[in-house]
mmCIF file of C-alpha atoms in Angstrom:
data_model
loop_
_atom_site.group_PDB
_atom_site.id
_atom_site.type_symbol
_atom_site.label_atom_id
_atom_site.label_comp_id
_atom_site.label_asym_id
_atom_site.label_seq_id
_atom_site.Cartn_x
_atom_site.Cartn_y
_atom_site.Cartn_z
ATOM 1 C CA UNK A 1 -9.091 10.926 -39.564
ATOM 2 C CA UNK A 2 -6.111 11.742 -41.931
ATOM 3 C CA UNK A 3 -4.286 13.478 -39.053
ATOM 4 C CA UNK A 4 -4.544 10.540 -37.046
ATOM 5 C CA UNK A 5 -3.201 8.206 -39.774
ATOM 6 C CA UNK A 6 -0.256 10.870 -40.252
ATOM 7 C CA UNK A 7 0.337 10.913 -36.505
ATOM 8 C CA UNK A 8 -0.054 6.948 -36.001
ATOM 9 C CA UNK A 9 3.913 6.604 -35.938
ATOM 10 C CA UNK A 10 4.017 9.074 -33.188
ATOM 11 C CA UNK A 11 1.040 7.534 -31.229
ATOM 12 C CA UNK A 12 2.801 4.103 -31.547
ATOM 13 C CA UNK A 13 5.917 5.684 -30.180
ATOM 14 C CA UNK A 14 4.111 7.417 -27.361
ATOM 15 C CA UNK A 15 2.585 4.215 -26.389
ATOM 16 C CA UNK A 16 5.823 2.393 -26.146
ATOM 17 C CA UNK A 17 7.351 5.254 -24.229
ATOM 18 C CA UNK A 18 4.389 5.111 -21.691
ATOM 19 C CA UNK A 19 4.724 1.446 -21.228
ATOM 20 C CA UNK A 20 8.466 1.697 -21.006
ATOM 21 C CA UNK A 21 7.892 4.464 -18.296
ATOM 22 C CA UNK A 22 5.155 2.275 -16.529
ATOM 23 C CA UNK A 23 6.953 -0.940 -16.412
ATOM 24 C CA UNK A 24 10.442 0.269 -15.269
ATOM 25 C CA UNK A 25 9.233 2.754 -12.757
ATOM 26 C CA UNK A 26 6.667 -0.009 -11.298
ATOM 27 C CA UNK A 27 9.688 -2.475 -10.907
ATOM 28 C CA UNK A 28 12.038 -0.002 -9.305
ATOM 29 C CA UNK A 29 9.282 1.517 -7.151
ATOM 30 C CA UNK A 30 8.363 -1.954 -5.857
ATOM 31 C CA UNK A 31 11.934 -2.718 -4.857
ATOM 32 C CA UNK A 32 11.728 0.252 -2.629
ATOM 33 C CA UNK A 33 8.007 0.222 -1.615
ATOM 34 C CA UNK A 34 7.734 -3.400 -0.917
ATOM 35 C CA UNK A 35 10.363 -3.499 1.842
ATOM 36 C CA UNK A 36 9.101 -0.200 3.331
ATOM 37 C CA UNK A 37 5.564 -1.681 3.686
ATOM 38 C CA UNK A 38 6.731 -4.987 5.258
ATOM 39 C CA UNK A 39 8.987 -3.051 7.567
ATOM 40 C CA UNK A 40 5.932 -0.752 8.553
ATOM 41 C CA UNK A 41 3.958 -3.959 9.395
ATOM 42 C CA UNK A 42 6.833 -5.495 11.338
ATOM 43 C CA UNK A 43 7.768 -2.495 13.252
ATOM 44 C CA UNK A 44 4.028 -1.590 14.214
ATOM 45 C CA UNK A 45 3.038 -1.489 17.870
ATOM 46 C CA UNK A 46 1.165 -4.723 17.042
ATOM 47 C CA UNK A 47 3.884 -6.215 14.791
ATOM 48 C CA UNK A 48 6.428 -9.112 14.921
ATOM 49 C CA UNK A 49 9.193 -6.526 16.019
ATOM 50 C CA UNK A 50 7.816 -3.452 17.425
ATOM 51 C CA UNK A 51 10.007 -0.431 16.880
ATOM 52 C CA UNK A 52 8.220 2.710 17.434
ATOM 53 C CA UNK A 53 10.788 5.246 16.615
ATOM 54 C CA UNK A 54 11.666 3.588 13.218
ATOM 55 C CA UNK A 55 7.944 3.261 12.363
ATOM 56 C CA UNK A 56 7.138 6.712 13.342
ATOM 57 C CA UNK A 57 10.058 8.176 11.224
ATOM 58 C CA UNK A 58 9.009 6.159 8.077
ATOM 59 C CA UNK A 59 5.369 7.200 8.454
ATOM 60 C CA UNK A 60 6.241 10.635 8.465
ATOM 61 C CA UNK A 61 8.536 10.439 5.486
ATOM 62 C CA UNK A 62 5.881 8.418 3.517
ATOM 63 C CA UNK A 63 3.152 10.726 4.322
ATOM 64 C CA UNK A 64 5.209 13.698 3.439
ATOM 65 C CA UNK A 65 6.051 12.300 0.105
ATOM 66 C CA UNK A 66 2.499 11.111 -0.626
ATOM 67 C CA UNK A 67 1.069 14.526 0.292
ATOM 68 C CA UNK A 68 3.132 16.375 -2.834
ATOM 69 C CA UNK A 69 1.168 16.401 -5.851
ATOM 70 C CA UNK A 70 2.774 14.826 -8.660
ATOM 71 C CA UNK A 71 3.245 17.468 -11.057
ATOM 72 C CA UNK A 72 4.865 19.661 -8.155
ATOM 73 C CA UNK A 73 7.136 16.674 -7.299
ATOM 74 C CA UNK A 74 8.188 16.462 -10.982
ATOM 75 C CA UNK A 75 9.125 19.900 -11.114
ATOM 76 C CA UNK A 76 10.798 20.017 -7.652
ATOM 77 C CA UNK A 77 12.920 16.847 -8.776
ATOM 78 C CA UNK A 78 14.096 18.309 -11.728
ATOM 79 C CA UNK A 79 17.551 19.146 -10.591
ATOM 80 C CA UNK A 80 17.774 15.778 -8.920
ATOM 81 C CA UNK A 81 16.706 13.840 -12.174
ATOM 82 C CA UNK A 82 19.364 15.952 -14.285
ATOM 83 C CA UNK A 83 21.990 14.507 -11.933
ATOM 84 C CA UNK A 84 20.596 11.034 -12.232
ATOM 85 C CA UNK A 85 19.913 10.698 -15.873
ATOM 86 C CA UNK A 86 21.466 13.891 -17.426
ATOM 87 C CA UNK A 87 18.389 15.383 -18.373
ATOM 88 C CA UNK A 88 14.889 16.449 -17.149
ATOM 89 C CA UNK A 89 12.761 15.762 -20.302
ATOM 90 C CA UNK A 90 11.771 12.539 -21.990
ATOM 91 C CA UNK A 91 10.661 9.145 -20.881
ATOM 92 C CA UNK A 92 13.811 8.078 -18.911
ATOM 93 C CA UNK A 93 13.864 11.285 -16.966
ATOM 94 C CA UNK A 94 10.251 10.773 -15.980
ATOM 95 C CA UNK A 95 11.020 7.535 -14.531
ATOM 96 C CA UNK A 96 12.944 9.231 -11.666
ATOM 97 C CA UNK A 97 9.834 11.133 -10.300
ATOM 98 C CA UNK A 98 7.482 8.285 -10.873
ATOM 99 C CA UNK A 99 9.627 6.101 -8.714
ATOM 100 C CA UNK A 100 9.842 8.812 -5.920
ATOM 101 C CA UNK A 101 6.088 9.498 -6.191
ATOM 102 C CA UNK A 102 4.894 5.813 -6.321
ATOM 103 C CA UNK A 103 7.230 4.045 -3.756
ATOM 104 C CA UNK A 104 5.430 5.634 -0.731
ATOM 105 C CA UNK A 105 2.168 4.694 -2.478
ATOM 106 C CA UNK A 106 3.383 1.043 -2.973
ATOM 107 C CA UNK A 107 4.456 1.095 0.674
ATOM 108 C CA UNK A 108 0.991 1.909 1.901
ATOM 109 C CA UNK A 109 -0.589 -0.604 -0.454
ATOM 110 C CA UNK A 110 1.673 -3.325 0.720
ATOM 111 C CA UNK A 111 0.908 -2.380 4.355
ATOM 112 C CA UNK A 112 -2.702 -2.481 3.954
ATOM 113 C CA UNK A 113 -2.510 -5.815 2.422
ATOM 114 C CA UNK A 114 -0.229 -7.442 5.015
ATOM 115 C CA UNK A 115 -2.453 -6.031 7.817
ATOM 116 C CA UNK A 116 -5.237 -8.113 6.344
ATOM 117 C CA UNK A 117 -3.473 -11.358 7.081
ATOM 118 C CA UNK A 118 -5.238 -13.140 10.018
ATOM 119 C CA UNK A 119 -3.370 -12.637 13.249
ATOM 120 C CA UNK A 120 -3.984 -16.309 14.429
ATOM 121 C CA UNK A 121 -1.693 -17.567 11.457
ATOM 122 C CA UNK A 122 1.065 -15.117 12.481
ATOM 123 C CA UNK A 123 0.816 -16.461 16.246
ATOM 124 C CA UNK A 124 0.679 -19.970 15.154
ATOM 125 C CA UNK A 125 4.130 -19.345 13.165
ATOM 126 C CA UNK A 126 5.470 -17.821 16.273
ATOM 127 C CA UNK A 127 4.521 -20.429 18.423
ATOM 128 C CA UNK A 128 6.311 -23.081 16.314
ATOM 129 C CA UNK A 129 9.495 -20.898 16.692
ATOM 130 C CA UNK A 130 9.615 -19.345 13.214
ATOM 131 C CA UNK A 131 11.960 -16.264 13.073
ATOM 132 C CA UNK A 132 10.789 -13.036 12.063
ATOM 133 C CA UNK A 133 12.132 -13.338 8.389
ATOM 134 C CA UNK A 134 10.314 -16.719 7.876
ATOM 135 C CA UNK A 135 7.117 -15.112 9.083
ATOM 136 C CA UNK A 136 7.288 -12.348 6.703
ATOM 137 C CA UNK A 137 8.545 -14.665 3.858
ATOM 138 C CA UNK A 138 6.442 -17.825 4.397
ATOM 139 C CA UNK A 139 3.333 -16.572 6.279
ATOM 140 C CA UNK A 140 2.707 -12.742 5.567
ATOM 141 C CA UNK A 141 3.444 -12.398 2.011
ATOM 142 C CA UNK A 142 2.105 -15.553 0.666
ATOM 143 C CA UNK A 143 -1.278 -15.183 2.795
ATOM 144 C CA UNK A 144 -1.677 -11.424 1.453
ATOM 145 C CA UNK A 145 -0.592 -12.520 -2.213
ATOM 146 C CA UNK A 146 -4.109 -11.950 -3.826
ATOM 147 C CA UNK A 147 -4.406 -8.552 -2.027
ATOM 148 C CA UNK A 148 -0.843 -7.746 -3.003
ATOM 149 C CA UNK A 149 -1.739 -8.413 -6.662
ATOM 150 C CA UNK A 150 -4.888 -6.371 -6.615
ATOM 151 C CA UNK A 151 -2.792 -3.628 -4.944
ATOM 152 C CA UNK A 152 -0.074 -3.981 -7.842
ATOM 153 C CA UNK A 153 -2.899 -3.545 -10.237
ATOM 154 C CA UNK A 154 -4.008 -0.335 -8.677
ATOM 155 C CA UNK A 155 -0.406 0.994 -8.625
ATOM 156 C CA UNK A 156 0.134 0.480 -12.099
ATOM 157 C CA UNK A 157 -2.909 2.425 -13.045
ATOM 158 C CA UNK A 158 -1.895 5.082 -10.811
ATOM 159 C CA UNK A 159 1.657 5.299 -12.225
ATOM 160 C CA UNK A 160 -0.042 5.125 -15.748
ATOM 161 C CA UNK A 161 -1.988 8.518 -14.672
ATOM 162 C CA UNK A 162 1.121 9.902 -13.060
ATOM 163 C CA UNK A 163 3.193 9.237 -16.609
ATOM 164 C CA UNK A 164 0.397 10.933 -18.545
ATOM 165 C CA UNK A 165 0.450 13.977 -16.066
ATOM 166 C CA UNK A 166 4.331 14.172 -16.974
ATOM 167 C CA UNK A 167 3.369 15.285 -20.439
ATOM 168 C CA UNK A 168 2.676 18.670 -19.110
ATOM 169 C CA UNK A 169 6.547 18.970 -18.669
ATOM 170 C CA UNK A 170 7.661 17.292 -21.679
ATOM 171 C CA UNK A 171 7.817 13.964 -20.065
ATOM 172 C CA UNK A 172 7.259 12.134 -23.080
ATOM 173 C CA UNK A 173 4.839 9.204 -23.810
ATOM 174 C CA UNK A 174 1.028 9.413 -24.546
ATOM 175 C CA UNK A 175 0.511 12.454 -22.222
ATOM 176 C CA UNK A 176 3.372 14.462 -23.989
ATOM 177 C CA UNK A 177 1.558 13.838 -27.430
ATOM 178 C CA UNK A 178 -1.954 14.768 -25.817
ATOM 179 C CA UNK A 179 -0.611 18.022 -24.738
ATOM 180 C CA UNK A 180 1.315 18.872 -28.043
ATOM 181 C CA UNK A 181 -1.151 18.015 -30.464
ATOM 182 C CA UNK A 182 -4.498 17.718 -28.557
ATOM 183 C CA UNK A 183 -4.396 20.769 -26.549
ATOM 184 C CA UNK A 184 -1.801 23.067 -28.200
ATOM 185 C CA UNK A 185 -2.829 22.303 -31.633
ATOM 186 C CA UNK A 186 -6.577 21.996 -31.081
ATOM 187 C CA UNK A 187 -6.571 18.517 -32.483
ATOM 188 C CA UNK A 188 -9.624 16.899 -30.402
ATOM 189 C CA UNK A 189 -9.386 13.703 -32.370
ATOM 190 C CA UNK A 190 -5.914 13.047 -31.318
ATOM 191 C CA UNK A 191 -6.832 13.684 -27.782
ATOM 192 C CA UNK A 192 -9.799 11.585 -28.045
ATOM 193 C CA UNK A 193 -7.748 8.648 -29.325
ATOM 194 C CA UNK A 194 -5.021 8.897 -26.681
ATOM 195 C CA UNK A 195 -7.853 8.996 -23.941
ATOM 196 C CA UNK A 196 -9.358 5.782 -25.382
ATOM 197 C CA UNK A 197 -5.762 4.053 -25.447
ATOM 198 C CA UNK A 198 -5.225 5.134 -21.924
ATOM 199 C CA UNK A 199 -8.605 3.866 -20.670
ATOM 200 C CA UNK A 200 -7.916 0.407 -22.463
ATOM 201 C CA UNK A 201 -4.613 0.079 -20.855
ATOM 202 C CA UNK A 202 -6.279 0.876 -17.442
ATOM 203 C CA UNK A 203 -8.995 -1.782 -17.978
ATOM 204 C CA UNK A 204 -6.295 -4.230 -19.091
ATOM 205 C CA UNK A 205 -4.207 -3.844 -15.986
ATOM 206 C CA UNK A 206 -7.132 -4.061 -13.881
ATOM 207 C CA UNK A 207 -8.569 -7.148 -15.556
ATOM 208 C CA UNK A 208 -5.083 -9.001 -15.412
ATOM 209 C CA UNK A 209 -4.680 -8.095 -11.782
ATOM 210 C CA UNK A 210 -8.123 -9.331 -10.755
ATOM 211 C CA UNK A 211 -7.777 -12.504 -12.600
ATOM 212 C CA UNK A 212 -4.294 -13.307 -11.151
ATOM 213 C CA UNK A 213 -5.499 -12.446 -7.646
ATOM 214 C CA UNK A 214 -8.325 -14.877 -8.052
ATOM 215 C CA UNK A 215 -6.190 -17.534 -9.504
ATOM 216 C CA UNK A 216 -3.783 -17.271 -6.514
ATOM 217 C CA UNK A 217 -6.414 -16.872 -3.799
ATOM 218 C CA UNK A 218 -6.255 -20.166 -1.856
ATOM 219 C CA UNK A 219 -9.396 -19.230 0.079
ATOM 220 C CA UNK A 220 -11.511 -19.925 -3.096
#
């Protein structure tokens, strides 16, 4: 217990770094993944603007990036990360592979959510002369909002697990502490505390996401 008290400033710092990585990388990844998901749905053969070639190219790129395990992606992107942020270690550097690794995942989550929208609603909007942009902005996204929020909660917990894995490569945050103290120094109590914190964070994100989705679900 004395070791935990001694390391409490580092644990708080690690928690701050983890939240920083998760929040910033989630925001940037959604700036990339959300439009990609919308384009995948819109350009699908049954979409509002079928474009088979573009859709196929995006599908291949997304599937390729999603098939690479995060730790391998983290190592592969180290030269690129150095170019972008000037270093390949630490919490800021970890944001780069987190964005690259999670943006394709977000695209798939968004695609899945948008495809749940009733086709009849889209056809009704088209019959009233709505443009493709209006259908996306005023029909698809609002109708899929509860599912999109649940997907965001899943995404955040996925990025949180990625950030913990980055600790194996000096990525900062709670994962880095778990490796340095819990694993290399055989301090099981520190490892246990960090695991509990991560579990609580996952529960918090999931609960907030579920409540928001329920609040915004017009069908209830």
